[in-house]
Amino acid sequence: MAKENKNDIRFSYEKQVLELALNKTKAEFGDFTMQPSDVGINTGRLMQQMTQGVYENYFFKMSITDQILENFYVINFPIDRGVVGYRIAFTHQKNKHKLKGATELKALKKKYIVQGIGWLDADILQANGLNVFTLTDNDKMFQMVSFNRVDYYFRGINEIKNDLQSKSRIYPNVILEPYIALHYPLPRFFVTAKNNIENAKRIELGLKRAFEDGSFIKLWETIYLENIQFLDLKKRHIIELENPFIKNIDPSYKKYNYKFTEYSSLSTAEN
């Protein structure tokens, strides 16, 4: 397992998911120990270390592409249940009503969108014909929206509440676009070396058992449910996009995905 910094809560969730899967399979496979890799490892270095065999029995979570499928062993189970594939935009308050009544992607074709360098999201938006600029830093992206130099900055629905809490005072003229959400398939799986098959099969079995007995959903809800309740997706028009980077993926993972209607009756937010 790997984390980018010592305060990375995403790592905590991934660690708990992996531990849950291992505990579900102790009867067949025995006990286990878990050891985090070095702090500060980015995705590129993770992939390099995996290829070089730096760590034995090494697992990390990635947004899946056909290239990842070709080069690594992937566990066909969506760790975040595809939540990050639902995207809502930050925009300047002057643009609040620009997408009112929008129902198709063409409403965004002449807009300018900012995303992070190296994000698969940026590639997906560009592949769907949108104008995307990439920057290195979250604050720089909010600055571009605040200065009204770009129209929209799309974020996963799991990130919105934290962004609002941390950025609203710094950028008071940046608001949530109130009318639409984008959605595209964005499966994030545990990935390991191609020859680590037995251990990967154990994790896969454990994840499916945890899903079936409800323990995975219970853990998932501790991270994602509050954010889902905060954003009532049924009030928005969902615009579907294609993800052309997963043409060779086994589609069976979709049965584990979150559907935005699951918790719609529990929503509490006003947009």
XYZ file of N, CA and C in Angstrom:
813
model
N 0.836 -1.199 0.000
C 0.000 0.000 0.000
C 0.871 1.248 0.000
N 0.354 2.331 -0.592
C 1.140 3.556 -0.670
C 0.270 4.767 -0.413
N 0.860 5.793 0.207
C 0.154 7.039 0.421
C 1.049 8.190 -0.009
N 0.423 9.312 -0.400
C 1.185 10.441 -0.901
C 1.710 11.326 0.215
N 1.027 11.330 1.381
C 1.538 12.044 2.537
C 0.955 11.434 3.789
N 1.520 11.789 4.950
C 1.156 11.114 6.196
C -0.272 11.409 6.636
N -0.900 12.469 6.069
C -2.258 12.825 6.441
C -3.282 12.408 5.391
N -2.895 11.559 4.465
C -3.748 11.177 3.349
C -4.859 10.256 3.835
N -6.104 10.789 4.001
C -7.209 9.987 4.514
C -7.673 8.962 3.489
N -7.402 9.213 2.201
C -7.753 8.222 1.184
C -7.017 6.925 1.450
N -5.773 7.033 1.858
C -4.994 5.846 2.184
C -5.629 5.099 3.340
N -6.111 5.817 4.334
C -6.740 5.176 5.476
C -7.921 4.320 5.034
N -8.755 4.848 4.147
C -9.892 4.088 3.636
C -9.428 2.864 2.857
N -8.476 3.062 1.962
C -7.983 1.943 1.154
C -7.363 0.864 2.033
N -6.647 1.275 3.052
C -6.057 0.324 3.990
C -7.151 -0.470 4.698
N -8.212 0.221 5.122
C -9.305 -0.461 5.801
C -10.021 -1.439 4.873
N -10.193 -1.061 3.608
C -10.831 -1.955 2.640
C -9.984 -3.201 2.435
N -8.684 -3.006 2.255
C -7.782 -4.138 2.048
C -7.772 -5.050 3.276
N -7.734 -4.442 4.441
C -7.737 -5.228 5.683
C -9.043 -6.007 5.835
N -10.156 -5.374 5.475
C -11.450 -6.055 5.530
C -11.456 -7.283 4.625
N -10.953 -7.124 3.401
C -10.914 -8.249 2.459
C -10.030 -9.380 2.978
N -8.908 -9.040 3.569
C -8.013 -10.057 4.114
C -8.641 -10.784 5.289
N -9.340 -10.058 6.136
C -9.997 -10.687 7.278
C -11.107 -11.632 6.848
N -11.755 -11.324 5.744
C -12.836 -12.166 5.249
C -12.329 -13.492 4.681
N -11.031 -13.604 4.473
C -10.476 -14.805 3.845
C -9.433 -15.503 4.725
N -9.407 -15.182 5.997
C -8.416 -15.782 6.892
C -8.603 -17.296 7.024
N -9.845 -17.743 6.945
C -10.107 -19.179 7.116
C -9.378 -20.007 6.065
N -9.376 -19.546 4.819
C -8.714 -20.295 3.751
C -7.234 -19.967 3.622
N -6.875 -18.703 3.823
C -5.534 -18.248 3.477
C -4.647 -17.937 4.680
N -5.212 -17.895 5.860
C -4.403 -17.659 7.043
C -4.254 -16.194 7.409
N -3.422 -15.939 8.408
C -3.219 -14.598 8.926
C -2.404 -13.753 7.943
N -2.238 -12.489 8.276
C -1.549 -11.577 7.362
C -0.958 -10.419 8.149
N -0.032 -9.725 7.515
C 0.475 -8.452 8.022
C 0.423 -7.441 6.887
N 0.287 -6.164 7.230
C 0.239 -5.098 6.232
C 1.326 -4.082 6.539
N 2.010 -3.634 5.485
C 3.101 -2.675 5.651
C 2.971 -1.579 4.608
N 2.811 -0.301 5.033
C 2.741 0.771 4.039
C 4.089 1.004 3.385
N 4.076 1.436 2.144
C 5.315 1.818 1.457
C 5.668 3.248 1.849
N 6.687 3.787 1.239
C 7.177 5.115 1.602
C 6.134 6.195 1.341
N 6.150 7.231 2.182
C 5.311 8.407 1.978
C 5.854 9.224 0.811
N 4.954 9.852 0.053
C 5.378 10.762 -1.009
C 5.502 10.124 -2.369
N 4.910 8.936 -2.545
C 5.014 8.248 -3.833
C 3.848 8.651 -4.717
N 4.139 9.199 -5.902
C 3.078 9.530 -6.833
C 2.760 8.327 -7.721
N 1.741 8.498 -8.560
C 1.270 7.364 -9.360
C 2.343 6.825 -10.299
N 3.081 7.719 -10.932
C 4.125 7.277 -11.850
C 5.173 6.430 -11.160
N 5.573 6.855 -9.981
C 6.579 6.093 -9.242
C 6.013 4.770 -8.744
N 4.743 4.764 -8.352
C 4.094 3.519 -7.951
C 4.174 2.480 -9.065
N 3.824 2.916 -10.271
C 3.834 1.991 -11.402
C 5.246 1.506 -11.711
N 6.201 2.398 -11.583
C 7.584 2.015 -11.818
C 8.050 0.986 -10.788
N 7.731 1.229 -9.525
C 8.122 0.292 -8.472
C 7.455 -1.059 -8.654
N 6.184 -1.037 -9.091
C 5.493 -2.293 -9.340
C 6.193 -3.080 -10.447
N 6.531 -2.397 -11.534
C 7.188 -3.047 -12.669
C 8.553 -3.613 -12.283
N 9.252 -2.885 -11.434
C 10.600 -3.296 -11.021
C 10.599 -4.312 -9.891
N 9.431 -4.602 -9.319
C 9.350 -5.557 -8.230
C 10.023 -5.093 -6.954
N 9.942 -3.772 -6.686
C 10.587 -3.205 -5.499
C 9.999 -3.793 -4.229
N 8.674 -3.974 -4.203
C 8.003 -4.539 -3.041
C 7.335 -5.852 -3.422
N 7.324 -6.786 -2.502
C 6.636 -8.050 -2.707
C 5.174 -7.903 -2.290
N 4.266 -8.478 -3.090
C 2.842 -8.473 -2.742
C 2.343 -7.045 -2.534
N 2.551 -6.204 -3.519
C 2.317 -4.770 -3.472
C 0.958 -4.462 -4.103
N 0.078 -3.749 -3.368
C -1.230 -3.358 -3.881
C -1.400 -1.850 -3.773
N -1.995 -1.247 -4.798
C -2.415 0.141 -4.691
C -3.637 0.358 -5.568
N -4.359 1.446 -5.314
C -5.586 1.733 -6.043
C -5.303 2.687 -7.187
N -5.896 2.405 -8.354
C -5.719 3.259 -9.521
C -7.017 3.378 -10.313
N -7.175 4.514 -10.989
C -8.214 4.619 -12.011
C -7.773 3.779 -13.200
N -8.623 2.875 -13.620
C -8.232 1.850 -14.585
C -8.315 2.365 -16.021
N -7.327 1.973 -16.803
C -7.307 2.201 -18.245
C -6.922 0.889 -18.921
N -7.078 0.851 -20.229
C -6.664 -0.350 -20.964
C -5.169 -0.617 -20.799
N -4.387 0.441 -20.683
C -2.947 0.264 -20.478
C -2.651 -0.406 -19.137
N -3.371 -0.005 -18.096
C -3.203 -0.639 -16.787
C -3.618 -2.100 -16.859
N -4.718 -2.367 -17.544
C -5.190 -3.745 -17.691
C -4.138 -4.617 -18.383
N -3.434 -4.044 -19.315
C -2.428 -4.797 -20.076
C -1.172 -5.068 -19.260
N -0.793 -4.116 -18.415
C 0.507 -4.194 -17.752
C 0.479 -4.743 -16.330
N -0.704 -4.761 -15.701
C -0.790 -5.180 -14.305
C -1.955 -6.137 -14.098
N -1.985 -6.747 -12.929
C -3.133 -7.565 -12.536
C -4.086 -6.656 -11.770
N -5.333 -6.575 -12.220
C -6.314 -5.716 -11.555
C -7.411 -6.571 -10.923
N -7.874 -6.138 -9.769
C -8.960 -6.817 -9.067
C -10.251 -6.115 -9.456
N -11.113 -6.825 -10.146
C -12.266 -6.230 -10.818
C -13.387 -5.888 -9.838
N -13.069 -4.943 -8.946
C -14.032 -4.517 -7.929
C -13.808 -3.032 -7.672
N -14.835 -2.190 -7.847
C -14.662 -0.733 -7.730
C -14.617 -0.279 -6.265
N -13.436 0.075 -5.794
C -13.219 0.371 -4.384
C -14.075 1.538 -3.905
N -14.266 2.563 -4.740
C -15.119 3.686 -4.340
C -16.502 3.614 -4.978
N -16.815 2.478 -5.612
C -18.105 2.219 -6.253
C -18.419 3.234 -7.355
N -17.385 3.778 -7.976
C -17.580 4.659 -9.114
C -18.054 6.059 -8.779
N -18.050 6.423 -7.492
C -18.573 7.714 -7.062
C -17.838 8.879 -7.722
N -16.525 8.750 -7.893
C -15.737 9.860 -8.422
C -16.090 10.151 -9.876
N -16.775 9.223 -10.538
C -17.231 9.455 -11.903
C -18.414 10.395 -12.012
N -19.044 10.739 -10.886
C -20.063 11.783 -10.867
C -19.368 13.096 -10.556
N -19.447 14.070 -11.470
C -18.667 15.295 -11.377
C -19.580 16.522 -11.373
N -19.317 17.418 -10.438
C -20.032 18.687 -10.348
C -19.003 19.799 -10.439
N -19.393 20.915 -11.053
C -18.435 21.978 -11.353
C -18.500 23.122 -10.354
N -17.330 23.664 -10.064
C -17.221 24.988 -9.470
C -17.160 26.000 -10.604
N -17.774 27.157 -10.362
C -17.787 28.203 -11.377
C -17.812 29.569 -10.699
N -17.586 30.606 -11.469
C -17.700 31.968 -10.950
C -19.183 32.308 -10.790
N -19.499 33.085 -9.760
C -20.893 33.410 -9.491
C -21.585 34.111 -10.667
N -20.807 34.789 -11.518
C -21.389 35.427 -12.702
C -21.932 34.397 -13.692
N -21.430 33.161 -13.581
C -21.847 32.102 -14.513
C -22.926 31.194 -13.923
N -23.509 31.583 -12.817
C -24.400 30.696 -12.066
C -25.501 30.096 -12.926
N -26.111 30.891 -13.790
C -27.275 30.419 -14.546
C -26.949 30.076 -16.007
N -25.682 30.019 -16.358
C -25.299 29.787 -17.756
C -25.748 28.419 -18.276
N -25.853 27.425 -17.382
C -26.219 26.085 -17.821
C -27.651 25.712 -17.428
N -28.441 26.697 -17.057
C -29.842 26.427 -16.724
C -30.556 25.872 -17.948
N -31.204 24.741 -17.769
C -31.905 24.097 -18.876
C -31.037 23.215 -19.749
N -29.744 23.162 -19.479
C -28.841 22.328 -20.292
C -29.132 20.850 -20.065
N -29.213 20.099 -21.143
C -29.478 18.664 -21.046
C -28.480 17.822 -21.840
N -27.637 18.477 -22.639
C -26.702 17.743 -23.488
C -25.295 18.329 -23.346
N -24.332 17.518 -23.711
C -22.931 17.910 -23.585
C -22.585 19.123 -24.438
N -23.327 19.330 -25.500
C -23.013 20.447 -26.396
C -23.086 21.794 -25.679
N -23.790 21.859 -24.552
C -23.862 23.101 -23.783
C -22.500 23.496 -23.219
N -21.586 22.520 -23.140
C -20.250 22.775 -22.601
C -19.183 22.903 -23.689
N -19.553 22.715 -24.937
C -18.562 22.615 -26.000
C -17.728 23.883 -26.176
N -18.325 25.040 -25.923
C -17.599 26.300 -26.104
C -17.100 26.882 -24.787
N -17.209 26.092 -23.723
C -16.741 26.541 -22.410
C -15.295 26.090 -22.191
N -14.663 26.717 -21.214
C -13.282 26.385 -20.876
C -13.240 25.749 -19.486
N -12.636 24.577 -19.431
C -12.644 23.753 -18.218
C -11.212 23.529 -17.762
N -10.990 23.621 -16.464
C -9.667 23.358 -15.914
C -9.690 22.047 -15.141
N -8.616 21.278 -15.281
C -8.436 20.023 -14.551
C -6.946 19.874 -14.223
N -6.625 18.846 -13.432
C -5.251 18.647 -13.020
C -4.411 17.946 -14.066
N -3.144 18.315 -14.120
C -2.196 17.634 -15.013
C -2.081 16.162 -14.621
N -2.181 15.283 -15.594
C -2.061 13.858 -15.342
C -3.346 13.186 -14.898
N -4.429 13.954 -14.730
C -5.695 13.352 -14.330
C -6.330 12.641 -15.517
N -6.803 11.442 -15.274
C -7.553 10.743 -16.306
C -8.817 11.524 -16.657
N -9.369 12.245 -15.691
C -10.565 13.057 -15.946
C -10.330 14.055 -17.081
N -9.164 14.680 -17.081
C -8.847 15.641 -18.141
C -8.860 14.960 -19.501
N -8.277 13.767 -19.580
C -8.250 13.023 -20.846
C -9.659 12.641 -21.291
N -10.495 12.241 -20.330
C -11.866 11.848 -20.663
C -12.659 13.040 -21.184
N -12.546 14.180 -20.532
C -13.264 15.373 -20.977
C -12.799 15.805 -22.368
N -11.488 15.770 -22.600
C -10.970 16.123 -23.921
C -11.452 15.146 -24.984
N -11.482 13.853 -24.647
C -11.931 12.844 -25.604
C -13.401 13.020 -25.967
N -14.159 13.681 -25.092
C -15.568 13.966 -25.362
C -15.773 15.330 -26.012
N -14.669 15.950 -26.461
C -14.755 17.163 -27.252
C -14.782 18.460 -26.485
N -14.407 18.442 -25.197
C -14.431 19.658 -24.395
C -13.065 20.334 -24.371
N -13.063 21.633 -24.141
C -11.836 22.424 -24.067
C -11.282 22.367 -22.652
N -10.172 21.705 -22.478
C -9.626 21.471 -21.146
C -8.227 22.054 -21.035
N -8.013 22.816 -19.977
C -6.689 23.309 -19.615
C -6.250 22.577 -18.356
N -4.985 22.242 -18.270
C -4.495 21.502 -17.113
C -3.482 22.324 -16.320
N -3.585 22.213 -15.014
C -2.683 22.895 -14.098
C -2.182 21.900 -13.056
N -1.200 22.319 -12.288
C -0.533 21.392 -11.367
C -1.133 21.352 -9.976
N -1.965 22.319 -9.638
C -2.259 22.560 -8.234
C -3.727 22.928 -8.042
N -4.352 22.352 -7.020
C -5.762 22.606 -6.735
C -6.041 24.088 -6.512
N -5.208 24.769 -5.746
C -5.414 26.193 -5.490
C -5.328 27.012 -6.779
N -4.400 26.657 -7.652
C -4.287 27.379 -8.924
C -5.543 27.219 -9.760
N -6.160 26.046 -9.674
C -7.386 25.824 -10.435
C -8.528 26.658 -9.873
N -8.623 26.725 -8.558
C -9.640 27.591 -7.956
C -9.376 29.064 -8.283
N -8.125 29.448 -8.328
C -7.787 30.825 -8.694
C -8.267 31.153 -10.105
N -8.079 30.225 -11.025
C -8.520 30.450 -12.406
C -10.028 30.645 -12.478
N -10.772 29.864 -11.672
C -12.228 30.040 -11.621
C -12.569 31.374 -10.973
N -11.885 31.687 -9.888
C -12.147 32.930 -9.161
C -11.909 34.166 -10.016
N -10.895 34.118 -10.869
C -10.595 35.236 -11.769
C -11.450 35.210 -13.035
N -12.315 34.177 -13.127
C -13.198 33.978 -14.286
C -12.409 33.798 -15.579
N -11.239 33.174 -15.460
C -10.413 32.883 -16.630
C -10.761 31.541 -17.259
N -11.424 30.700 -16.494
C -12.012 29.472 -17.017
C -13.455 29.429 -16.531
N -14.268 28.633 -17.220
C -15.695 28.584 -16.877
C -16.000 27.595 -15.752
N -15.352 26.417 -15.797
C -15.736 25.367 -14.856
C -14.532 24.546 -14.401
N -14.631 24.098 -13.166
C -13.662 23.178 -12.586
C -14.453 22.018 -12.001
N -14.455 20.877 -12.693
C -15.253 19.725 -12.276
C -14.499 18.898 -11.234
N -15.251 18.510 -10.187
C -14.705 17.704 -9.098
C -15.628 16.521 -8.841
N -15.069 15.428 -8.302
C -15.882 14.291 -7.910
C -16.806 14.673 -6.765
N -17.988 14.055 -6.700
C -18.937 14.440 -5.663
C -18.430 14.121 -4.261
N -17.454 13.250 -4.161
C -16.858 12.962 -2.860
C -15.921 14.071 -2.390
N -15.574 15.004 -3.277
C -14.610 16.056 -2.959
C -15.258 17.418 -2.718
N -16.520 17.555 -3.108
C -17.158 18.866 -3.147
C -17.272 19.501 -1.766
N -17.788 18.763 -0.788
C -18.036 19.354 0.526
C -16.751 19.862 1.158
N -15.702 19.070 1.078
C -14.425 19.490 1.632
C -13.888 20.728 0.905
N -14.047 20.758 -0.410
C -13.609 21.926 -1.184
C -14.369 23.180 -0.770
N -15.662 23.055 -0.588
C -16.465 24.206 -0.178
C -16.021 24.728 1.187
N -15.776 23.806 2.100
C -15.380 24.204 3.448
C -14.005 24.864 3.469
N -13.111 24.377 2.633
C -11.737 24.877 2.684
C -11.476 26.071 1.768
N -12.325 26.257 0.745
C -12.040 27.287 -0.263
C -13.017 28.452 -0.270
N -14.179 28.332 0.381
C -15.211 29.358 0.237
C -14.770 30.711 0.778
N -14.003 30.727 1.855
C -13.538 32.002 2.402
C -12.415 32.606 1.561
N -11.604 31.746 0.981
C -10.487 32.222 0.166
C -10.983 32.745 -1.170
N -11.988 32.059 -1.733
C -12.519 32.428 -3.050
C -14.035 32.617 -2.944
N -14.497 33.711 -2.343
C -15.931 33.889 -2.071
C -16.800 34.016 -3.316
N -16.203 34.320 -4.455
C -16.994 34.437 -5.689
C -17.059 33.129 -6.469
N -16.506 32.054 -5.913
C -16.592 30.732 -6.536
C -17.749 29.961 -5.899
N -18.644 29.451 -6.728
C -19.829 28.744 -6.256
C -19.947 27.398 -6.970
N -20.877 26.582 -6.516
C -21.205 25.355 -7.230
C -22.169 25.659 -8.365
N -21.869 25.160 -9.541
C -22.813 25.243 -10.654
C -24.053 24.430 -10.241
N -25.258 25.001 -10.316
C -26.415 24.374 -9.664
C -27.282 23.445 -10.507
N -26.984 23.256 -11.798
C -27.972 22.618 -12.659
C -27.598 21.248 -13.214
N -26.333 20.979 -13.428
C -25.949 19.733 -14.101
C -24.917 18.958 -13.291
N -24.749 17.714 -13.659
C -23.608 16.905 -13.222
C -23.179 16.066 -14.416
N -21.894 15.837 -14.524
C -21.386 14.911 -15.534
C -21.240 13.533 -14.905
N -21.371 12.524 -15.741
C -21.081 11.174 -15.260
C -20.384 10.381 -16.352
N -19.318 9.694 -15.963
C -18.658 8.763 -16.861
C -18.094 7.614 -16.035
N -17.936 6.434 -16.644
C -17.357 5.301 -15.910
C -15.932 5.624 -15.492
N -15.638 5.474 -14.202
C -14.297 5.741 -13.692
C -13.961 4.698 -12.617
N -13.867 3.429 -13.025
C -13.591 2.384 -12.036
C -12.192 2.506 -11.445
N -12.108 2.390 -10.136
C -10.833 2.404 -9.427
C -10.687 1.076 -8.705
N -9.686 0.317 -9.129
C -9.467 -1.029 -8.616
C -8.140 -1.107 -7.868
N -8.023 -2.128 -7.025
C -6.704 -2.483 -6.518
C -5.906 -3.118 -7.658
N -4.646 -2.742 -7.731
C -3.741 -3.197 -8.788
C -2.525 -3.831 -8.144
N -2.020 -4.885 -8.765
C -0.808 -5.537 -8.279
C -0.015 -6.080 -9.468
N 1.112 -6.692 -9.182
C 1.941 -7.249 -10.256
C 1.220 -8.410 -10.940
N 1.531 -8.610 -12.207
C 0.846 -9.637 -12.989
C 1.021 -11.044 -12.427
N 2.148 -11.278 -11.771
C 2.404 -12.629 -11.256
C 1.913 -12.835 -9.828
N 1.270 -11.819 -9.247
C 0.791 -11.914 -7.864
C -0.647 -12.418 -7.829
N -0.889 -13.483 -8.550
C -2.261 -13.939 -8.818
C -2.939 -14.493 -7.565
N -2.271 -15.349 -6.819
C -2.918 -15.985 -5.667
C -3.353 -14.957 -4.630
N -2.473 -14.011 -4.328
C -2.827 -12.981 -3.353
C -3.934 -12.079 -3.877
N -3.907 -11.793 -5.181
C -4.959 -10.970 -5.778
C -6.309 -11.677 -5.719
N -6.309 -12.981 -5.958
C -7.553 -13.749 -5.883
C -8.114 -13.722 -4.461
N -7.217 -13.742 -3.483
C -7.667 -13.657 -2.092
C -8.375 -12.325 -1.839
N -7.780 -11.225 -2.278
C -8.371 -9.911 -2.078
C -9.717 -9.819 -2.788
N -9.773 -10.324 -4.008
C -11.021 -10.278 -4.763
C -12.129 -11.052 -4.050
N -11.808 -12.242 -3.576
C -12.778 -13.052 -2.844
C -13.253 -12.327 -1.591
N -12.309 -11.742 -0.856
C -12.660 -11.039 0.369
C -13.537 -9.826 0.116
N -13.256 -9.076 -0.948
C -14.066 -7.909 -1.280
C -15.503 -8.311 -1.619
N -15.649 -9.373 -2.383
C -16.987 -9.807 -2.773
C -17.767 -10.347 -1.574
N -17.086 -11.034 -0.683
C -17.747 -11.499 0.539
C -18.194 -10.318 1.405
N -17.329 -9.335 1.521
C -17.649 -8.163 2.334
C -18.813 -7.381 1.726
N -18.882 -7.345 0.396
C -20.013 -6.683 -0.250
C -21.298 -7.440 0.034
N -21.235 -8.751 -0.078
C -22.432 -9.564 0.103
C -22.961 -9.516 1.529
N -22.081 -9.452 2.517
C -22.566 -9.436 3.908
C -22.799 -8.026 4.447
N -22.561 -7.002 3.611
C -22.860 -5.631 3.988
C -21.740 -4.889 4.682
N -20.664 -5.576 5.037
C -19.593 -4.910 5.783
C -18.809 -3.933 4.907
N -18.682 -4.240 3.618
C -18.012 -3.294 2.724
C -18.835 -2.011 2.579
N -20.145 -2.152 2.372
C -21.004 -0.980 2.223
C -20.958 -0.126 3.489
N -20.954 -0.755 4.631
C -20.882 -0.016 5.896
C -19.614 0.819 5.966
N -18.489 0.224 5.574
C -17.225 0.954 5.561
C -17.245 2.051 4.501
N -17.719 1.737 3.321
C -17.808 2.715 2.232
C -18.634 3.922 2.642
N -19.729 3.688 3.345
C -20.603 4.779 3.759
C -19.911 5.746 4.714
N -18.976 5.249 5.522
C -18.280 6.150 6.451
C -17.484 7.216 5.707
N -17.088 6.943 4.485
C -16.310 7.891 3.693
C -17.180 8.687 2.724
N -18.181 8.037 2.122
C -18.876 8.638 0.990
C -20.305 9.097 1.258
N -20.987 8.509 2.252
C -22.410 8.797 2.398
C -22.680 10.261 2.733
N -21.885 10.854 3.611
C -22.105 12.255 3.976
C -22.023 13.163 2.752
N -21.068 12.875 1.872
C -20.926 13.672 0.655
C -22.103 13.468 -0.290
N -22.604 12.254 -0.374
C -23.746 11.957 -1.231
C -24.998 12.656 -0.711
N -25.179 12.637 0.593
C -26.328 13.321 1.186
C -26.232 14.836 0.986
N -25.031 15.340 0.987
C -24.818 16.775 0.836
C -25.208 17.264 -0.551
N -25.071 16.398 -1.558
C -25.362 16.767 -2.951
C -26.518 15.911 -3.464
N -27.623 16.531 -3.737
C -28.812 15.811 -4.187
C -28.791 15.718 -5.708
N -28.243 14.632 -6.216
C -28.056 14.511 -7.657
C -29.365 14.458 -8.423
N -30.440 14.021 -7.774
C -31.702 13.930 -8.516
C -32.238 15.308 -8.899
N -31.696 16.372 -8.292
C -32.101 17.726 -8.654
C -31.339 18.246 -9.880
N -30.353 17.494 -10.317
C -29.523 17.922 -11.439
C -29.788 17.062 -12.668
N -29.507 17.630 -13.818
C -29.553 16.813 -15.031
C -28.193 16.131 -15.185
N -28.217 14.808 -15.263
C -26.981 14.039 -15.396
C -26.650 13.891 -16.881
N -25.503 14.424 -17.280
C -25.045 14.313 -18.662
C -24.014 13.190 -18.736
N -24.318 12.195 -19.528
C -23.455 11.018 -19.625
C -22.345 11.238 -20.657
N -21.126 10.877 -20.263
C -19.967 10.932 -21.152
C -19.404 9.531 -21.330
N -18.644 9.347 -22.384
C -17.951 8.083 -22.608
C -16.556 8.142 -21.992
N -16.099 7.008 -21.533
C -14.700 6.845 -21.143
C -14.055 5.916 -22.158
N -13.353 6.472 -23.147
C -12.805 5.641 -24.223
C -11.540 4.891 -23.832
N -11.115 5.030 -22.595
C -9.856 4.423 -22.160
C -10.054 3.077 -21.470
N -11.298 2.573 -21.457
C -11.562 1.271 -20.825
C -12.365 0.376 -21.773
N -11.935 0.300 -23.000
C -12.635 -0.521 -23.984
C -12.522 -2.010 -23.701
N -11.457 -2.427 -23.011
C -11.200 -3.858 -22.806
C -11.531 -4.332 -21.398
N -12.232 -3.525 -20.618
C -12.499 -3.869 -19.230
C -13.648 -4.877 -19.124
N -13.560 -5.763 -18.147
C -14.642 -6.688 -17.829
C -15.766 -5.880 -17.178
N -16.942 -5.809 -17.791
C -18.002 -4.937 -17.275
C -18.695 -5.450 -16.015
N -18.327 -6.627 -15.524
C -19.021 -7.191 -14.362
C -18.855 -6.340 -13.107
N -17.852 -5.467 -13.081
C -17.652 -4.601 -11.913
C -18.837 -3.668 -11.676
N -19.612 -3.401 -12.722
C -20.668 -2.397 -12.645
C -21.749 -2.752 -11.633
N -21.920 -4.035 -11.354
C -22.977 -4.418 -10.418
C -22.677 -3.966 -8.991
N -21.430 -3.610 -8.720
C -21.059 -3.121 -7.395
C -21.100 -1.595 -7.311
N -21.348 -0.935 -8.427
C -21.277 0.523 -8.481
C -22.415 1.193 -7.722
N -22.120 2.382 -7.235
C -23.130 3.257 -6.635
C -24.058 3.779 -7.723
N -25.361 3.829 -7.408
C -26.351 4.459 -8.280
C -26.904 5.660 -7.535
N -26.986 6.793 -8.211
C -27.286 8.030 -7.497
C -28.675 8.032 -6.871
N -29.526 7.055 -7.234
C -30.849 6.972 -6.618
C -30.829 6.257 -5.265
N -29.724 5.635 -4.896
C -29.688 4.826 -3.676
C -30.032 5.626 -2.427
N -29.463 6.835 -2.329
C -29.627 7.637 -1.121
C -30.351 8.948 -1.412
N -31.060 9.032 -2.547
C -31.659 10.309 -2.933
C -32.685 10.780 -1.916
N -33.392 9.864 -1.277
C -34.406 10.261 -0.310
C -33.794 10.792 0.976
N -32.466 10.566 1.156
C -31.809 11.017 2.362
C -31.114 12.358 2.184
N -31.138 12.901 0.958
C -30.384 14.114 0.674
C -30.873 15.273 1.505
N -29.939 16.092 1.955
C -30.281 17.204 2.830
C -29.811 18.542 2.281
N -29.039 18.522 1.205
C -28.422 19.771 0.731
C -29.376 20.576 -0.118
N -29.188 21.853 -0.084
C -29.842 22.757 -1.028
C -28.762 23.352 -1.909
N -28.918 23.262 -3.217
C -27.897 23.793 -4.118
C -28.185 25.253 -4.426
